[in-house]
Amino acid sequence: MSFPALKIGNLTAKIPVVQGGMGVGISLSGLASAVANQGGIGVIAGAMIGMKEPDVAKDPLTANLRALRNEIEKARQMTNGIVGVNLMVALTTFSQMVRTAIEHRADIIFSGAGLPLDMPKHLFQACEEKKEEFKTKLVPIVSSARAASVIAKKWISRFNYVPDAFVVEGPKAGGHLGFKAEELYDPAHALEVLVPQVVEVVKPLEDKHGKAVPIIAAGGVYSGADIKKFLDLGASGVQMGTRFVATHECDADDRFKQSYLAATAEDITIIKSPVGMPGRALDNSFIHAAREGNKKPFKCVFHCVHTCEQEKTPYCIAQALINAMKGNLERGFAFCGANVSRVNKITSVRELMDSLQHEFDDAMASLSKSVQSMFNGNKS
């Protein structure tokens, strides 16, 4: 059985899989275009996207905007599929990055790490100022039904704009997490609980405004069977990050990818990130040194995140993630999802998508057998 398509407005992904936006530099045009070419939704991560630009330390805003434009354009040259960008609300350059993504016709902007309460304003301003009709879809990333409700009410009351979709990200995700540390292992915050809650909040919106608002489940989604599970819970698609790191097309250094292959469940740790959120990462000597006080406050050159207090912070999160992306893990660390220990080989994006389809088919067949067995039992 083929995957059901994921429709977001006038966009249709034949495979209901969004590749998570992974910064810094883990998902750029290479990975995003490969996913889009296979029928999924590829996503370029905007966080410190200008890290390789020569002027990034002197003029980070210009460097990041230029790099975002270039990555969107490169992706467009490699695919006719759906390409989105992930922009964190906490970025100091958020407004400018949103405008740049819209004006360069990103199909979708996914936005979390805060509530993107003003995103529709940037879309309308771009249309008005450029005298063009931009059709970029706006998709908030939330970790609760309450957050989804707050954003929807604000967008509708202020801009008469209903969100085009929601990504619901649970506590098993990689990188920065929208939960308190004590909530990460609380069953009440499990993705299996959150998805139906957000579906329930969104349904009245759809009915009232006559617009479909698909829910995309994220955080700990690993297999085709997981995809089936969350579709059965009311989601229209899923977002996956960790498995896409272990692909040839992923934009990270091979040493970064190899750290995933070598990871055990015991290697996963929760850090207190300089940006003020908990984060899931692979434990290493750099993290140990930071915890033991062997890292010192630094002189900030990037000014990338509003919530980072560099005078109190033992290391620069941007520089640590740049080092990791380049494979220098002794000077940084790799963010990862909760299922990273299940990754055992590097594959192509095509092979990964095929395996998800096979796993989905197996889960459907297993369900069919169970139903048939129950039916036969009842007959006898």
Short mmCIF file of C-alpha atoms in Angstrom, two decimals:
data_model
loop_
_atom_site.label_atom_id
_atom_site.label_comp_id
_atom_site.label_asym_id
_atom_site.label_seq_id
_atom_site.Cartn_x
_atom_site.Cartn_y
_atom_site.Cartn_z
CA MET A 1 0.00 0.00 0.00
CA SER A 2 1.37 3.42 -0.96
CA PHE A 3 1.88 6.07 1.68
CA PRO A 4 -0.99 8.56 1.91
CA ALA A 5 0.04 11.95 0.52
CA LEU A 6 0.69 14.88 2.84
CA LYS A 7 -1.15 17.98 1.63
CA ILE A 8 -0.34 21.43 2.97
CA GLY A 9 -2.50 23.92 1.12
CA ASN A 10 -1.72 23.55 -2.59
CA LEU A 11 1.45 21.55 -1.88
CA THR A 12 1.33 17.75 -2.06
CA ALA A 13 4.14 15.50 -0.84
CA LYS A 14 3.56 11.97 -2.10
CA ILE A 15 5.43 10.63 0.92
CA PRO A 16 4.17 12.08 4.25
CA VAL A 17 7.67 12.63 5.62
CA VAL A 18 9.18 15.99 6.49
CA GLN A 19 12.95 15.93 6.94
CA GLY A 20 13.63 17.87 10.13
CA GLY A 21 15.61 21.07 9.85
CA MET A 22 18.91 20.34 11.58
CA GLY A 23 21.35 23.11 12.37
CA VAL A 24 24.08 24.03 12.40
CA GLY A 25 24.80 23.00 8.80
CA ILE A 26 23.49 19.43 9.09
CA SER A 27 20.58 19.93 6.69
CA LEU A 28 21.32 22.31 3.84
CA SER A 29 20.47 22.19 0.14
CA GLY A 30 22.14 18.81 -0.40
CA LEU A 31 19.97 16.85 2.00
CA ALA A 32 16.83 18.94 1.48
CA SER A 33 16.87 18.50 -2.30
CA ALA A 34 17.51 14.75 -2.02
CA VAL A 35 14.48 14.32 0.26
CA ALA A 36 12.33 16.49 -2.00
CA ASN A 37 13.37 14.42 -5.02
CA GLN A 38 12.05 11.30 -3.29
CA GLY A 39 8.64 12.83 -2.69
CA GLY A 40 9.13 14.04 0.88
CA ILE A 41 9.54 17.60 2.15
CA GLY A 42 13.18 18.67 2.37
CA VAL A 43 14.14 21.33 4.91
CA ILE A 44 17.11 23.70 5.06
CA ALA A 45 18.05 24.75 8.60
CA GLY A 46 18.59 28.48 8.97
CA ALA A 47 20.48 28.51 12.28
CA MET A 48 24.00 29.90 11.63
CA ILE A 49 23.61 28.98 7.97
CA GLY A 50 26.26 31.59 7.11
CA MET A 51 28.97 29.81 9.08
CA LYS A 52 31.19 29.33 5.99
CA GLU A 53 30.79 32.89 4.74
CA PRO A 54 34.04 34.91 5.01
CA ASP A 55 32.35 37.86 6.75
CA VAL A 56 30.26 35.88 9.26
CA ALA A 57 32.16 37.16 12.30
CA LYS A 58 32.17 40.80 11.16
CA ASP A 59 28.66 40.95 9.76
CA PRO A 60 26.67 37.85 10.76
CA LEU A 61 23.33 39.23 9.53
CA THR A 62 24.52 39.81 5.98
CA ALA A 63 26.41 36.52 5.94
CA ASN A 64 23.43 34.48 7.14
CA LEU A 65 20.95 36.13 4.77
CA ARG A 66 23.29 35.60 1.81
CA ALA A 67 23.83 31.95 2.74
CA LEU A 68 20.09 31.34 3.15
CA ARG A 69 19.42 32.80 -0.31
CA ASN A 70 22.19 30.69 -1.82
CA GLU A 71 21.02 27.45 -0.20
CA ILE A 72 17.42 27.96 -1.34
CA GLU A 73 18.64 28.68 -4.87
CA LYS A 74 20.95 25.65 -4.88
CA ALA A 75 18.13 23.42 -3.71
CA ARG A 76 15.88 24.77 -6.46
CA GLN A 77 18.51 23.87 -9.04
CA MET A 78 18.59 20.26 -7.76
CA THR A 79 14.88 19.56 -7.29
CA ASN A 80 11.38 20.43 -8.41
CA GLY A 81 10.04 19.01 -5.15
CA ILE A 82 8.96 20.73 -1.95
CA VAL A 83 11.70 22.64 -0.13
CA GLY A 84 11.15 24.37 3.19
CA VAL A 85 13.32 26.19 5.69
CA ASN A 86 13.46 25.90 9.48
CA LEU A 87 13.88 29.22 11.30
CA MET A 88 14.01 29.43 15.08
CA VAL A 89 12.05 32.26 16.68
CA ALA A 90 14.96 32.69 19.09
CA LEU A 91 17.28 33.78 16.28
CA THR A 92 18.24 37.45 16.50
CA THR A 93 17.86 37.57 12.72
CA PHE A 94 14.45 35.82 12.69
CA SER A 95 12.41 38.57 11.01
CA GLN A 96 14.98 39.17 8.28
CA MET A 97 15.42 35.44 7.68
CA VAL A 98 11.65 34.96 7.36
CA ARG A 99 11.44 37.76 4.78
CA THR A 100 14.38 36.34 2.84
CA ALA A 101 12.85 32.85 2.78
CA ILE A 102 9.52 34.24 1.57
CA GLU A 103 11.04 36.48 -1.12
CA HIS A 104 13.12 33.59 -2.44
CA ARG A 105 10.02 31.42 -2.59
CA ALA A 106 10.68 28.78 0.01
CA ASP A 107 7.64 26.50 -0.11
CA ILE A 108 7.26 26.33 3.67
CA ILE A 109 8.70 27.99 6.77
CA PHE A 110 8.78 25.76 9.84
CA SER A 111 9.33 27.75 13.02
CA GLY A 112 9.79 26.78 16.66
CA ALA A 113 12.07 27.56 19.63
CA GLY A 114 9.53 30.17 20.69
CA LEU A 115 6.08 31.19 19.49
CA PRO A 116 6.13 32.70 15.98
CA LEU A 117 3.28 35.11 16.69
CA ASP A 118 4.13 37.61 13.94
CA MET A 119 5.00 35.31 11.03
CA PRO A 120 1.95 36.16 8.86
CA LYS A 121 2.86 39.87 9.11
CA HIS A 122 6.10 39.21 7.24
CA LEU A 123 4.27 37.34 4.49
CA PHE A 124 1.72 40.12 4.00
CA GLN A 125 4.38 42.84 4.09
CA ALA A 126 6.44 41.03 1.47
CA CYS A 127 3.42 40.73 -0.82
CA GLU A 128 2.53 44.40 -0.37
CA GLU A 129 6.04 45.83 -0.72
CA LYS A 130 7.11 43.63 -3.64
CA LYS A 131 3.71 43.78 -5.37
CA GLU A 132 3.87 40.00 -5.76
CA GLU A 133 1.84 37.09 -4.48
CA PHE A 134 4.08 34.91 -2.33
CA LYS A 135 2.63 31.55 -1.38
CA THR A 136 5.05 30.36 1.30
CA LYS A 137 3.21 28.17 3.81
CA LEU A 138 3.66 29.04 7.50
CA VAL A 139 3.95 26.09 9.88
CA PRO A 140 4.61 26.56 13.62
CA ILE A 141 6.42 23.88 15.61
CA VAL A 142 4.73 23.33 18.98
CA SER A 143 5.12 21.02 21.96
CA SER A 144 1.60 21.32 23.37
CA ALA A 145 -2.03 21.79 22.36
CA ARG A 146 -2.03 25.04 24.36
CA ALA A 147 0.79 26.49 22.23
CA ALA A 148 -1.06 25.51 19.05
CA SER A 149 -4.21 27.19 20.35
CA VAL A 150 -2.41 30.40 21.35
CA ILE A 151 -0.69 30.74 17.96
CA ALA A 152 -3.87 30.00 16.00
CA LYS A 153 -5.93 32.53 17.97
CA LYS A 154 -3.26 35.24 17.58
CA TRP A 155 -2.84 34.66 13.84
CA ILE A 156 -6.58 34.66 13.22
CA SER A 157 -7.37 37.72 15.36
CA ARG A 158 -4.43 39.82 14.17
CA PHE A 159 -3.96 38.68 10.58
CA ASN A 160 -7.05 36.59 9.68
CA TYR A 161 -4.57 33.80 8.89
CA VAL A 162 -5.07 30.16 9.86
CA PRO A 163 -1.80 28.19 10.26
CA ASP A 164 -1.14 26.02 7.22
CA ALA A 165 -0.13 23.07 9.42
CA PHE A 166 1.41 22.32 12.82
CA VAL A 167 4.46 20.24 13.63
CA VAL A 168 3.93 18.67 17.06
CA GLU A 169 7.37 17.88 18.47
CA GLY A 170 7.59 15.49 21.41
CA PRO A 171 10.33 15.09 24.01
CA LYS A 172 12.26 12.36 22.12
CA ALA A 173 13.46 14.83 19.48
CA GLY A 174 17.09 15.74 18.96
CA GLY A 175 18.67 19.11 19.62
CA HIS A 176 16.90 21.83 21.56
CA LEU A 177 13.67 20.70 23.20
CA GLY A 178 10.54 22.66 24.05
CA PHE A 179 10.13 21.03 27.44
CA LYS A 180 11.43 21.41 30.96
CA ALA A 181 14.03 18.80 31.88
CA GLU A 182 11.63 17.05 34.28
CA GLU A 183 9.00 16.72 31.51
CA LEU A 184 11.19 14.80 29.09
CA TYR A 185 10.38 11.39 30.57
CA ASP A 186 6.87 12.19 31.81
CA PRO A 187 4.32 9.94 30.02
CA ALA A 188 1.87 12.85 30.01
CA HIS A 189 4.13 14.63 27.51
CA ALA A 190 4.70 11.65 25.21
CA LEU A 191 4.17 12.32 21.52
CA GLU A 192 1.44 9.66 21.48
CA VAL A 193 -0.46 11.85 23.97
CA LEU A 194 0.34 15.22 22.38
CA VAL A 195 -0.74 14.41 18.83
CA PRO A 196 -4.41 13.60 19.61
CA GLN A 197 -4.57 16.66 21.89
CA VAL A 198 -3.42 18.98 19.09
CA VAL A 199 -5.72 17.24 16.59
CA GLU A 200 -8.61 17.97 18.96
CA VAL A 201 -7.68 21.66 19.24
CA VAL A 202 -7.27 22.06 15.48
CA LYS A 203 -10.46 20.30 14.36
CA PRO A 204 -12.81 23.20 15.32
CA LEU A 205 -10.47 25.58 13.44
CA GLU A 206 -10.76 23.49 10.30
CA ASP A 207 -14.54 23.33 10.58
CA LYS A 208 -14.96 27.05 11.26
CA HIS A 209 -12.58 28.33 8.58
CA GLY A 210 -13.02 25.60 5.97
CA LYS A 211 -9.31 24.96 5.77
CA ALA A 212 -7.41 21.73 6.38
CA VAL A 213 -4.66 22.14 9.00
CA PRO A 214 -2.60 18.93 8.92
CA ILE A 215 -0.73 17.77 11.99
CA ILE A 216 2.84 16.50 11.57
CA ALA A 217 4.17 14.30 14.38
CA ALA A 218 7.85 14.76 15.30
CA GLY A 219 10.32 13.54 17.89
CA GLY A 220 11.31 9.89 18.10
CA VAL A 221 9.66 8.84 14.81
CA TYR A 222 12.02 6.23 13.41
CA SER A 223 10.32 3.52 11.33
CA GLY A 224 7.51 2.95 8.87
CA ALA A 225 5.59 1.33 11.72
CA ASP A 226 5.97 4.58 13.68
CA ILE A 227 4.58 6.50 10.72
CA LYS A 228 1.52 4.24 10.67
CA LYS A 229 1.08 4.66 14.43
CA PHE A 230 0.97 8.45 14.26
CA LEU A 231 -1.22 8.51 11.17
CA ASP A 232 -3.64 6.30 13.10
CA LEU A 233 -3.57 8.87 15.94
CA GLY A 234 -4.74 11.61 13.60
CA ALA A 235 -1.50 13.01 12.17
CA SER A 236 -1.26 13.59 8.42
CA GLY A 237 2.49 13.15 8.31
CA VAL A 238 5.67 12.86 10.36
CA GLN A 239 8.93 14.72 10.74
CA MET A 240 12.18 12.78 11.02
CA GLY A 241 15.69 14.01 11.70
CA THR A 242 18.05 11.39 13.11
CA ARG A 243 17.64 8.89 10.29
CA PHE A 244 18.41 11.49 7.66
CA VAL A 245 21.74 12.30 9.31
CA ALA A 246 22.85 8.78 8.45
CA THR A 247 22.51 9.34 4.70
CA HIS A 248 25.14 9.99 2.07
CA GLU A 249 23.38 13.22 1.11
CA CYS A 250 23.40 14.71 4.62
CA ASP A 251 25.48 17.89 4.60
CA ALA A 252 27.50 17.05 7.75
CA ASP A 253 31.06 15.72 7.79
CA ASP A 254 31.37 11.93 7.68
CA ARG A 255 32.84 11.92 11.20
CA PHE A 256 29.61 13.46 12.46
CA LYS A 257 27.63 10.67 10.78
CA GLN A 258 29.99 8.01 12.14
CA SER A 259 29.31 9.25 15.67
CA TYR A 260 25.70 8.18 15.12
CA LEU A 261 26.74 4.72 13.99
CA ALA A 262 28.97 4.29 17.05
CA ALA A 263 26.35 5.57 19.52
CA THR A 264 24.79 3.38 22.20
CA ALA A 265 21.74 4.23 24.28
CA GLU A 266 24.09 5.02 27.17
CA ASP A 267 25.84 7.70 25.09
CA ILE A 268 22.73 9.88 24.91
CA THR A 269 22.63 12.74 27.38
CA ILE A 270 20.54 15.82 28.11
CA ILE A 271 22.52 19.05 28.26
CA LYS A 272 21.58 22.46 29.56
CA SER A 273 22.16 24.50 26.44
CA PRO A 274 23.52 28.06 26.52
CA VAL A 275 20.29 29.15 24.80
CA GLY A 276 18.32 28.24 27.92
CA MET A 277 16.69 25.00 26.77
CA PRO A 278 17.47 21.37 27.46
CA GLY A 279 19.02 19.58 24.50
CA ARG A 280 19.58 15.93 23.56
CA ALA A 281 23.11 15.14 22.42
CA LEU A 282 25.81 12.49 22.29
CA ASP A 283 27.93 12.66 25.43
CA ASN A 284 31.64 13.38 24.92
CA SER A 285 34.69 15.03 26.44
CA PHE A 286 33.57 18.53 25.40
CA ILE A 287 30.29 18.19 27.30
CA HIS A 288 32.13 16.75 30.32
CA ALA A 289 34.57 19.67 30.35
CA ALA A 290 31.70 22.17 30.22
CA ARG A 291 29.92 20.46 33.12
CA GLU A 292 33.09 20.41 35.18
CA GLY A 293 33.65 24.13 34.71
CA ASN A 294 36.65 23.76 32.42
CA LYS A 295 35.14 26.04 29.77
CA LYS A 296 35.20 29.79 30.29
CA PRO A 297 32.78 32.54 29.23
CA PHE A 298 33.57 33.72 25.71
CA LYS A 299 33.49 36.88 23.61
CA CYS A 300 30.43 36.59 21.40
CA VAL A 301 30.92 37.40 17.71
CA PHE A 302 27.82 35.79 16.20
CA HIS A 303 24.99 37.21 18.39
CA CYS A 304 22.83 34.45 16.95
CA VAL A 305 20.23 33.73 19.67
CA HIS A 306 18.30 36.16 21.87
CA THR A 307 18.31 33.88 24.90
CA CYS A 308 22.07 33.27 25.07
CA GLU A 309 23.75 35.14 27.95
CA GLN A 310 27.39 34.89 26.90
CA GLU A 311 28.72 36.41 30.13
CA LYS A 312 27.28 33.44 32.02
CA THR A 313 27.81 30.78 29.37
CA PRO A 314 30.81 28.44 29.40
CA TYR A 315 30.98 28.02 25.61
CA CYS A 316 29.53 29.32 22.34
CA ILE A 317 26.77 26.95 21.21
CA ALA A 318 27.10 28.14 17.60
CA GLN A 319 30.85 27.47 17.50
CA ALA A 320 30.44 24.08 19.19
CA LEU A 321 27.86 22.99 16.60
CA ILE A 322 29.92 24.39 13.71
CA ASN A 323 32.89 22.34 14.94
CA ALA A 324 30.73 19.24 15.21
CA MET A 325 29.30 19.67 11.72
CA LYS A 326 32.88 19.84 10.40
CA GLY A 327 33.72 16.61 12.25
CA ASN A 328 35.76 18.26 15.03
CA LEU A 329 33.80 16.59 17.81
CA GLU A 330 36.53 17.15 20.38
CA ARG A 331 35.65 20.86 20.10
CA GLY A 332 31.88 20.44 20.03
CA PHE A 333 29.15 17.81 20.16
CA ALA A 334 26.48 16.17 18.03
CA PHE A 335 22.81 16.71 18.74
CA CYS A 336 20.74 13.55 18.24
CA GLY A 337 17.29 12.05 18.69
CA ALA A 338 16.35 9.46 21.30
CA ASN A 339 16.62 6.59 18.77
CA VAL A 340 20.15 7.34 17.58
CA SER A 341 21.47 4.01 18.93
CA ARG A 342 19.28 2.19 16.38
CA VAL A 343 21.21 3.72 13.47
CA ASN A 344 23.62 1.10 12.13
CA LYS A 345 24.56 2.13 8.58
CA ILE A 346 24.82 5.02 6.16
CA THR A 347 22.35 4.76 3.29
CA SER A 348 21.10 6.95 0.47
CA VAL A 349 17.95 9.00 0.95
CA ARG A 350 16.27 6.82 -1.68
CA GLU A 351 17.13 3.65 0.25
CA LEU A 352 15.84 5.21 3.48
CA MET A 353 12.54 6.22 1.89
CA ASP A 354 12.16 2.74 0.36
CA SER A 355 12.79 1.10 3.73
CA LEU A 356 10.18 3.32 5.39
CA GLN A 357 7.68 2.24 2.73
CA HIS A 358 8.47 -1.45 3.31
CA GLU A 359 8.16 -1.04 7.07
CA PHE A 360 4.86 0.78 6.63
CA ASP A 361 3.61 -2.01 4.35
CA ASP A 362 4.64 -4.65 6.89
CA ALA A 363 2.80 -2.80 9.66
CA MET A 364 -0.33 -2.56 7.49
CA ALA A 365 -0.10 -6.26 6.58
CA SER A 366 0.31 -7.21 10.22
CA LEU A 367 -2.79 -5.22 11.11
CA SER A 368 -4.72 -6.86 8.27
CA LYS A 369 -3.73 -10.32 9.50
CA SER A 370 -4.82 -9.46 13.04
CA VAL A 371 -8.20 -8.23 11.84
CA GLN A 372 -8.67 -11.31 9.66
CA SER A 373 -7.73 -13.57 12.55
CA MET A 374 -10.25 -11.84 14.84
CA PHE A 375 -12.92 -12.11 12.13
CA ASN A 376 -12.27 -15.83 11.65
CA GLY A 377 -12.30 -16.39 15.39
CA ASN A 378 -15.66 -14.65 15.72
CA LYS A 379 -17.13 -16.76 12.89
CA SER A 380 -16.14 -19.98 14.60
#
